[in-house]
CSV table of C-alpha atoms in Angstrom, one decimal:
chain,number,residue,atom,x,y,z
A,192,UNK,CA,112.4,136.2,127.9
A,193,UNK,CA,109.7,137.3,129.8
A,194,UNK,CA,105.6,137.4,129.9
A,195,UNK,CA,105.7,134.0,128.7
A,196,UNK,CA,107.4,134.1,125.2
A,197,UNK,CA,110.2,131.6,124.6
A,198,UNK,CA,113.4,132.6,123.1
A,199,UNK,CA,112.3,130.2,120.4
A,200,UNK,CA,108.7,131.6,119.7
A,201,UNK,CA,110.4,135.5,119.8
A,202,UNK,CA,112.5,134.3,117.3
A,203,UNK,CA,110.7,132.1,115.1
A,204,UNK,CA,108.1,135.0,115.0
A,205,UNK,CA,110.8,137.4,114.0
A,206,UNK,CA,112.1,135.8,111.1
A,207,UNK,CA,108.8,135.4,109.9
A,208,UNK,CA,107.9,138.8,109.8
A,209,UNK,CA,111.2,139.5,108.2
A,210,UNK,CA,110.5,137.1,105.3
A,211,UNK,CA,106.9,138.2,105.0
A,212,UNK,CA,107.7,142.0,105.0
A,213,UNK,CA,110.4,141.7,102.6
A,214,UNK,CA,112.5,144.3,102.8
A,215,UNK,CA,114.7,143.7,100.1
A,216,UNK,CA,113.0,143.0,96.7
A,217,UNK,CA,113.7,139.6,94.5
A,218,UNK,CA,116.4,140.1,91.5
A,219,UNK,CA,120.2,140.1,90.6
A,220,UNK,CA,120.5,142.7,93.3
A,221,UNK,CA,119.8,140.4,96.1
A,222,UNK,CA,122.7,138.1,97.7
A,223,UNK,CA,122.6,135.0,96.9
A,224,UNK,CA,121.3,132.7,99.6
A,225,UNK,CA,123.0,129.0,99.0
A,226,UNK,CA,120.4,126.4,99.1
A,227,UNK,CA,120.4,122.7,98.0
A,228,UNK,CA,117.4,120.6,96.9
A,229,UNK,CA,116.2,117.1,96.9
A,230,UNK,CA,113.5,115.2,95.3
A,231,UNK,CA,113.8,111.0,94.7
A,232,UNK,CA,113.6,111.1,90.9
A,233,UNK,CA,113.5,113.2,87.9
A,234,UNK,CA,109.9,112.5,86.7
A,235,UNK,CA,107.1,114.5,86.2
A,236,UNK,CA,105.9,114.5,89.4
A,237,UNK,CA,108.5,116.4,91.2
A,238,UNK,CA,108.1,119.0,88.0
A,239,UNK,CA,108.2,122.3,89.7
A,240,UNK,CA,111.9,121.6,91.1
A,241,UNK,CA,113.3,121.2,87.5
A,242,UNK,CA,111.1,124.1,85.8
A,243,UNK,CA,112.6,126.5,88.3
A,244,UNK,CA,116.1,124.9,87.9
A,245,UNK,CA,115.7,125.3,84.2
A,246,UNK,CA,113.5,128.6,83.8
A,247,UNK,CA,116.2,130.4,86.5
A,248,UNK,CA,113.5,130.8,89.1
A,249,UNK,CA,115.9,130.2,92.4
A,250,UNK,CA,118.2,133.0,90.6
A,251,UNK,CA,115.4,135.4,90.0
A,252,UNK,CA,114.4,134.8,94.0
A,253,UNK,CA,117.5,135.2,95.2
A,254,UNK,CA,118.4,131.6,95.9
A,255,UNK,CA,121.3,130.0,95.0
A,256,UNK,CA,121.3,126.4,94.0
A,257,UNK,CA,124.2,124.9,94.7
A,258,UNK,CA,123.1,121.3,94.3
A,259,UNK,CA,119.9,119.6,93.1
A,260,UNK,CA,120.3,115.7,95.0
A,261,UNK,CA,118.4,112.5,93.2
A,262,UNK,CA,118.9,110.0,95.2
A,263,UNK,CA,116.6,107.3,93.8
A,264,UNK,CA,114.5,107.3,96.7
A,265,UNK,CA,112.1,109.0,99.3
A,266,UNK,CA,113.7,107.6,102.1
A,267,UNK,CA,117.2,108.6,101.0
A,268,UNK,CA,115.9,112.2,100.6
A,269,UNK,CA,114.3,112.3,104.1
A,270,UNK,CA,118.2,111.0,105.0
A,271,UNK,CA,119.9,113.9,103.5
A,272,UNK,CA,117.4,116.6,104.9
A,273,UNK,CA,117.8,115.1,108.0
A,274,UNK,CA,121.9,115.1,108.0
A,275,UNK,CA,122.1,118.7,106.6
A,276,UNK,CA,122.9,117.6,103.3
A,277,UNK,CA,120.0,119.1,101.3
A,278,UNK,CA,118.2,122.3,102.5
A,279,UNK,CA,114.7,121.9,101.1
A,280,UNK,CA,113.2,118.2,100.0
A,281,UNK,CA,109.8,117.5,98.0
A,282,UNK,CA,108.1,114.4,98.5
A,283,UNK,CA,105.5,112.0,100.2
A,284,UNK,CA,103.8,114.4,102.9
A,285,UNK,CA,104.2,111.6,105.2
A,286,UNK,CA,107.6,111.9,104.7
A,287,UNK,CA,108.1,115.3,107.2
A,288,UNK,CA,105.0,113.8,109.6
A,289,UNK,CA,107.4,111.0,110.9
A,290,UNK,CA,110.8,113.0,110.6
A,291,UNK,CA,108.6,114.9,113.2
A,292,UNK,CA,107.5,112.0,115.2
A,293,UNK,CA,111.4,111.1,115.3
A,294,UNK,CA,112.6,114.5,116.9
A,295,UNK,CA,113.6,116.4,113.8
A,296,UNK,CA,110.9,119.0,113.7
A,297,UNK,CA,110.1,119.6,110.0
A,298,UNK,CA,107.5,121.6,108.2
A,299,UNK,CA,104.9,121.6,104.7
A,300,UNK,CA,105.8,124.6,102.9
A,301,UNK,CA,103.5,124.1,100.3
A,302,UNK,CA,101.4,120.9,98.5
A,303,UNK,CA,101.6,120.0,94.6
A,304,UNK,CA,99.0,117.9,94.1
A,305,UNK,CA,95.4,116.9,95.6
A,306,UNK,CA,95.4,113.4,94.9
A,307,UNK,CA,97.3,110.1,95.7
A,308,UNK,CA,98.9,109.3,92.0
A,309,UNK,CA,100.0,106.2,93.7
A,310,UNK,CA,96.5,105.1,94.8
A,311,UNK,CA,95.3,103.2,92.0
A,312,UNK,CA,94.2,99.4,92.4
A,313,UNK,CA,95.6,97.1,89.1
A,314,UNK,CA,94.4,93.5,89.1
A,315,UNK,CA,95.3,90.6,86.9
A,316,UNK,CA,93.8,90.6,83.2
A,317,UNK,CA,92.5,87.1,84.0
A,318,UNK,CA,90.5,88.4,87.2
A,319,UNK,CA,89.2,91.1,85.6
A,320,UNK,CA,88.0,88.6,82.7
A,321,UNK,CA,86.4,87.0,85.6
A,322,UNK,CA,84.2,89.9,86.7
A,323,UNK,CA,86.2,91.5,89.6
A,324,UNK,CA,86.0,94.9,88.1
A,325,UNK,CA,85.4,96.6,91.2
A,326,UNK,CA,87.0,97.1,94.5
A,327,UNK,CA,84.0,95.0,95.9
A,328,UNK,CA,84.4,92.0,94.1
A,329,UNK,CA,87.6,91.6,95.5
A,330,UNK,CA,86.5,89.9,98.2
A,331,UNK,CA,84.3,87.4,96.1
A,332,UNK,CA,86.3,84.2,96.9
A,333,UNK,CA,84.3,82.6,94.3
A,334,UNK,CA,86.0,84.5,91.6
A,335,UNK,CA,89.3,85.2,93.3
A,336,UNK,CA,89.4,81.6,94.4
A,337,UNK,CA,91.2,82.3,97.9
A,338,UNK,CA,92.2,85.3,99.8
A,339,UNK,CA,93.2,88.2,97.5
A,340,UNK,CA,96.9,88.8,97.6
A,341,UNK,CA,97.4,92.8,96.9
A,342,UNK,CA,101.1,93.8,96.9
A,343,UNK,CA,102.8,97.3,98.0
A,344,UNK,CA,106.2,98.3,97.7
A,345,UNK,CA,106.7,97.5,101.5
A,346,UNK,CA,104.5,96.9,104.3
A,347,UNK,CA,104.4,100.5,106.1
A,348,UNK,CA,105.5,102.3,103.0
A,349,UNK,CA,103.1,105.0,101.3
A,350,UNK,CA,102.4,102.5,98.7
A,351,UNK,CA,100.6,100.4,101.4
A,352,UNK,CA,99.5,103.4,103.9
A,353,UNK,CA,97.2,104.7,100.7
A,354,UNK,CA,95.6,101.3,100.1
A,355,UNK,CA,95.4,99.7,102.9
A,356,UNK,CA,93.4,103.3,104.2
A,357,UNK,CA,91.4,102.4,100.2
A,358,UNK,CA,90.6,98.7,101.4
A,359,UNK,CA,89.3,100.0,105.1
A,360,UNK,CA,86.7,102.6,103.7
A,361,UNK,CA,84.9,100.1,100.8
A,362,UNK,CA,83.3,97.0,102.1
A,363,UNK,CA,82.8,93.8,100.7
A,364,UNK,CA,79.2,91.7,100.4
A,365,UNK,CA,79.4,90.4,103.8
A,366,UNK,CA,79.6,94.4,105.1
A,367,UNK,CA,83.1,94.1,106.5
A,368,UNK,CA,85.5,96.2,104.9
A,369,UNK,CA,87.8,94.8,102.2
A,370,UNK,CA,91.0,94.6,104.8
A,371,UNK,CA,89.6,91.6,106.3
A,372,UNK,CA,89.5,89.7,102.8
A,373,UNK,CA,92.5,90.9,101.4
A,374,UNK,CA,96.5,89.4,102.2
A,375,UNK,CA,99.3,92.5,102.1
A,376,UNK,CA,102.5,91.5,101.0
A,377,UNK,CA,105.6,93.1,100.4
A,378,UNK,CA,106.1,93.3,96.7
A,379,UNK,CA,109.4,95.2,96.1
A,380,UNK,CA,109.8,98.2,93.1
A,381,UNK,CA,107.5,99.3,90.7
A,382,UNK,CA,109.0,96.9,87.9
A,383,UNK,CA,109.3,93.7,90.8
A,384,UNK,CA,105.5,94.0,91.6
A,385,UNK,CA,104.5,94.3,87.4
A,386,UNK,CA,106.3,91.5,87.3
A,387,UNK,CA,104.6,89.7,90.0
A,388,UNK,CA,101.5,90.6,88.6
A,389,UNK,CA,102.2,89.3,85.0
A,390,UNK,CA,103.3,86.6,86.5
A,391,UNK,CA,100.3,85.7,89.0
A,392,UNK,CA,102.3,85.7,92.3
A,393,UNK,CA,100.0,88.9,92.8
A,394,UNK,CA,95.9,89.1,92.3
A,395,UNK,CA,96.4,93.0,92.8
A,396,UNK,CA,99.0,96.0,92.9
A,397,UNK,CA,99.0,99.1,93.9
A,398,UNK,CA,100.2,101.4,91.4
A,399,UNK,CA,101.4,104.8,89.9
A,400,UNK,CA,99.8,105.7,86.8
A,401,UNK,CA,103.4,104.6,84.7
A,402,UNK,CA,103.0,101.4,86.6
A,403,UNK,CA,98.9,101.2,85.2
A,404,UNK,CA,100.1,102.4,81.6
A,405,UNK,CA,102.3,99.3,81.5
A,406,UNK,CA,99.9,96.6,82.7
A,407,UNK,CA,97.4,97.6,81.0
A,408,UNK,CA,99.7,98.4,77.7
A,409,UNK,CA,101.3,95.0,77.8
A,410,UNK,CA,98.0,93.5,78.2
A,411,UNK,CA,97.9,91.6,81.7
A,412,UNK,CA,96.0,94.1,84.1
A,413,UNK,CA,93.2,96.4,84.4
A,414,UNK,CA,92.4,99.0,86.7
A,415,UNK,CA,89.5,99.1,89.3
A,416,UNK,CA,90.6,102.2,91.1
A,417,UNK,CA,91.8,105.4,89.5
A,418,UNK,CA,92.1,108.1,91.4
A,419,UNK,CA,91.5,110.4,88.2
A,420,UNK,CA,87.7,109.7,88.6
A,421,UNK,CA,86.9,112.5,90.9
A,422,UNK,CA,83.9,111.1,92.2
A,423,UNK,CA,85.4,108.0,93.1
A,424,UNK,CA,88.5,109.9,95.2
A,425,UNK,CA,85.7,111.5,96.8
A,426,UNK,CA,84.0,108.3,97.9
A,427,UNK,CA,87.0,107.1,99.7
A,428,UNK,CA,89.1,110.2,100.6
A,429,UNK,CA,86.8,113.0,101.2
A,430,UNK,CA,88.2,115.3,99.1
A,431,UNK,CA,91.8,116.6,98.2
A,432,UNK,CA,94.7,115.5,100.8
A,433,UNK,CA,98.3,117.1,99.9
A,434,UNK,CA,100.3,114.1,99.2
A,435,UNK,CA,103.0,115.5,97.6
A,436,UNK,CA,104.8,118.7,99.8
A,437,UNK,CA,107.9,120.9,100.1
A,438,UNK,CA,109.2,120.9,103.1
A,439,UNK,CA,112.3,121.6,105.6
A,440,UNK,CA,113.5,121.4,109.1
A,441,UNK,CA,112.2,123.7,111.9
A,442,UNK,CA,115.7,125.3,112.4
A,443,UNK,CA,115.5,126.2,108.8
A,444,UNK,CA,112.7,128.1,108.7
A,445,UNK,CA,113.7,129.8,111.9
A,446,UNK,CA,117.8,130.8,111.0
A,447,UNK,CA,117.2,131.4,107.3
A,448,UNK,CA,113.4,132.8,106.3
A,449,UNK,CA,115.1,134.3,103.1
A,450,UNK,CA,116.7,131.4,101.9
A,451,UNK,CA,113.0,129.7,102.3
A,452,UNK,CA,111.0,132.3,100.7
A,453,UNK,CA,112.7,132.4,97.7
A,454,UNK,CA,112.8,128.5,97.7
A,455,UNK,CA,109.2,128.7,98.1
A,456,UNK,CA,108.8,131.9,95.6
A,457,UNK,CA,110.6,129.9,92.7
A,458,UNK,CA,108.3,126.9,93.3
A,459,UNK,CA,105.3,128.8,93.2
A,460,UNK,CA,106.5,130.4,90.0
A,461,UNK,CA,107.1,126.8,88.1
A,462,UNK,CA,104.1,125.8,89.3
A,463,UNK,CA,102.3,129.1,87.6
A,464,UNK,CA,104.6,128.4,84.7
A,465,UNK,CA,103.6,124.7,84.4
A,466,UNK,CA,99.6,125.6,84.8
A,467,UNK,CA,99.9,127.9,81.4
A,468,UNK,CA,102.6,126.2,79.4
A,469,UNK,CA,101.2,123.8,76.8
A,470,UNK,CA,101.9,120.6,77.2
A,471,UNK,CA,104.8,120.1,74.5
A,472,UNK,CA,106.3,123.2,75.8
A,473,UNK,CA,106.6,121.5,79.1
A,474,UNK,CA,108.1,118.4,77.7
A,475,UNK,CA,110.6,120.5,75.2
A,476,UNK,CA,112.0,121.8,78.8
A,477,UNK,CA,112.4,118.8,80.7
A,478,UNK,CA,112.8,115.6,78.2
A,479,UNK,CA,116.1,116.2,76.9
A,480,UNK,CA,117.8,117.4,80.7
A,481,UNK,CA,116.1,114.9,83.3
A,482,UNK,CA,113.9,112.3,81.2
A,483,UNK,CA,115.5,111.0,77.6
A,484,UNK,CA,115.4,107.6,79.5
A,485,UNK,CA,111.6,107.6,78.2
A,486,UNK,CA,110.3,107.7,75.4
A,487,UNK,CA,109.3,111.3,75.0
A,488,UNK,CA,105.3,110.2,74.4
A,489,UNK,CA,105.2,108.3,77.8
A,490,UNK,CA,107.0,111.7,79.3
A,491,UNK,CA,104.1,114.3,77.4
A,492,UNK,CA,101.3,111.5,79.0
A,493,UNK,CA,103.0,111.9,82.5
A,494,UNK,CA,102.8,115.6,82.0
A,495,UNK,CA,98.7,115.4,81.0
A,496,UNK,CA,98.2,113.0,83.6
A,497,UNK,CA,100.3,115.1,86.4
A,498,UNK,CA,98.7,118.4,85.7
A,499,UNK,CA,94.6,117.1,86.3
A,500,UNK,CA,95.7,116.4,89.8
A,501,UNK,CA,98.5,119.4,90.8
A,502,UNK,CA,97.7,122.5,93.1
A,503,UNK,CA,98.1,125.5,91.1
A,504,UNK,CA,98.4,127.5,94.2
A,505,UNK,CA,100.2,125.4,96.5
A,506,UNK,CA,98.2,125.9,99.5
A,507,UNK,CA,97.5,123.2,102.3
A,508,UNK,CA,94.5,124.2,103.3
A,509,UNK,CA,93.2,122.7,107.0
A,510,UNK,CA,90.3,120.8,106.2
A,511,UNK,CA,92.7,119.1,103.4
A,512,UNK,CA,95.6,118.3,105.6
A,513,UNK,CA,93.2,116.3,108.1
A,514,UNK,CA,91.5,114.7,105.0
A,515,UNK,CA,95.3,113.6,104.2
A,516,UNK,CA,95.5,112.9,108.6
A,517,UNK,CA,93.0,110.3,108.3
A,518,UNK,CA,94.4,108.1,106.3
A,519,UNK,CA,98.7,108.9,107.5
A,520,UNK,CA,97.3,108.4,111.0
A,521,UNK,CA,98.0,105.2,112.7
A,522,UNK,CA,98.9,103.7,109.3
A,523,UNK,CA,102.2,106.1,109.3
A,524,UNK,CA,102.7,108.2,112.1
A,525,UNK,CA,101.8,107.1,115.8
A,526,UNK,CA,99.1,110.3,116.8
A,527,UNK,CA,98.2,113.6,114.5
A,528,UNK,CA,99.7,116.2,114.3
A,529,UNK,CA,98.3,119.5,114.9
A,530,UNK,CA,97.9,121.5,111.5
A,531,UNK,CA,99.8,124.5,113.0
A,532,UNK,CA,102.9,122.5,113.9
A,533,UNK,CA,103.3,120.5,110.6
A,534,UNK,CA,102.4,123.2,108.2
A,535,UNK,CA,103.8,126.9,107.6
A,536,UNK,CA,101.7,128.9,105.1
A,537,UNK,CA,103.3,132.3,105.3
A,538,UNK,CA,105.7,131.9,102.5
A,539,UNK,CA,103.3,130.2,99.8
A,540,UNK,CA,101.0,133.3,100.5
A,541,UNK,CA,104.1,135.6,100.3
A,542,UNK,CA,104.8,134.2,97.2
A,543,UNK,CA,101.0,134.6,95.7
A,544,UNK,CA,100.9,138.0,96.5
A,545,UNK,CA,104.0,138.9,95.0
A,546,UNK,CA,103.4,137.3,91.8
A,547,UNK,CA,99.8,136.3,91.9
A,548,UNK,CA,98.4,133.8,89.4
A,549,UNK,CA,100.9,135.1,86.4
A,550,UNK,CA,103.9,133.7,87.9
């Protein structure tokens, strides 16, 4: 094409503005466009996929979906967006940054939370007992007794991206920043590294708020970072970072803005349905489908703990995505990446302006 504009810009830009004008109105009338989903596991966090299974959301946006994929694992999602098999993923924002970086270009549709839930520092009962009940006194080798070991899940993983960036920003006595004093090892799953804890292969994990509940239930670790105390994110992170996204390939944005905006729409709507919905309503949904594995108070404290730190409007604002940049980059992905590449807005703000805050 000509004056500069690449077939793929005309296009992308057309399908955009076919999505955003919407000429055909969400509702039985519409076709159904087939989608399929994807999210690692059915807990609380990845709520606003099973509320708009269950409430009929896709339906009523004129999305059809065909399959809702659990794979036990982020990196197994990533996988399947990656080879076609799912259309639309939710997970670690990091997650579409370095399928990116790879050569699949993918895009944020939206965020769910502010906050790391992951982010939280545990260390042994006995330490704590010993006065390291801050992030500071983990370098104090006179209580620790050596080098502090602090397990992730795996080196490189999110697990270790979030606290390593935690450990860089807070220094220790000696003015160099807790990194230095600290050993990273590789601990394995949530229930390998509570082990290691209990166990005292570990000084330190970092953790999920389940993961917290456990230690500290069972008696054998305490927390010294929660990323529920506001001011204390706030110290470290600089505000809210989207951790937790939706998010496609390019190609699908660009061949199928229908399919997307009702994917997006019917997100937006569990999210509004989840922000007035009282707690046991919320649990009455979801327990008996996707969580009777748990106990059904662990679920309702998931769902209290969940909702202080979700986005109720989904948004990824700017000065939050490069909050959430400083910590992914180098830790995660090799350079930034600029906001307008990584994130597409249009359809969240479709979606607020078509059903505004009553979802």
């Amino acid at each position: 094409m000509g004056n500069g504009v690449t077939r793929r810009a005309f296009l992308r830009t057309a399908g955009l503005m076919a999505a955003l004008t919407g000429a055909r109105g969400p509702g039985p009338a519409w076709a159904r466009w087939p989608i399929a989903a994807a999210h690692s596991v059915s807990t609380f966090v990845y709520g606003q996929h099973l509320v708009a299974k269950e409430q009929r959301f896709f339906e009523d946006e004129g999305v059809a979906l065909d399959r809702l994929f659990v794979p036990g694992s982020g990196a197994e999602v990533v996988r399947a967006l990656a080879a076609g098999q799912t259309t639309f993923a939710l997970g670690d924002s990091i997650h579409p940054l370095k399928l990116s970086e790879a050569g699949r270009d993918t895009v944020m549709l939206f965020a769910t939370d502010t906050r790391c839930p992951y982010a939280n520092l545990v260390v042994r009962k006995a330490l704590h007992d010993q006065g390291v009940r801050t992030l500071e006194r983990l370098a104090d080798q006179a209580l620790v007794g050596c080098r502090a070991v602090v397990a992730v899940t795996a080196i490189g993983a999110p697990t270790w991206v979030y606290g390593h960036y935690l450990l860089e920003r807070v220094a220790g006595a000696d003015g160099r920043p807790l990194n230095a004093s600290v050993e990273w090892v590789a601990g394995g799953d949530a229930t390998a590294m509570l082990e290691g804890l209990k166990a005292g292969r570990f000084d330190a994990i970092m953790a999920a708020p389940e993961g917290v509940w456990v230690a500290e239930g069972e008696g054998f670790g305490a927390t010294i970072y929660d990323v529920l105390d506001g001011r204390a994110w706030a110290r470290v992170f600089g505000g809210p970072i989207p951790v937790t996204v939706g998010y496609a390939l390019r190609e699908t944005v660009e061949r199928s803005p229908e399919a997307v905006q009702g994917y997006v729409s019917a997100c937006y709507r569990a999210q509004q349905w989840i922000r007035r919905a009282s707690d046991e309503e919320i649990l009455e949904l979801l327990h008996r489908p996707y969580m009777d594995a748990f106990p059904r108070a662990a679920v309702l404290r998931a769902i209290r703990y969940y909702k202080a730190i979700f986005d109720w409007g989904l948004e990824i604002d700017e000065a939050a995505y490069w909050n959430g940049m400083r910590v992914w980059s180098p830790r995660a992905i090799k350079a930034p990446a600029p906001y307008a590449a990584a994130v597409e807005m249009v359809f969240v703000r479709r979606a607020r302006q078509r059903h505004g805050a009553e979802g």
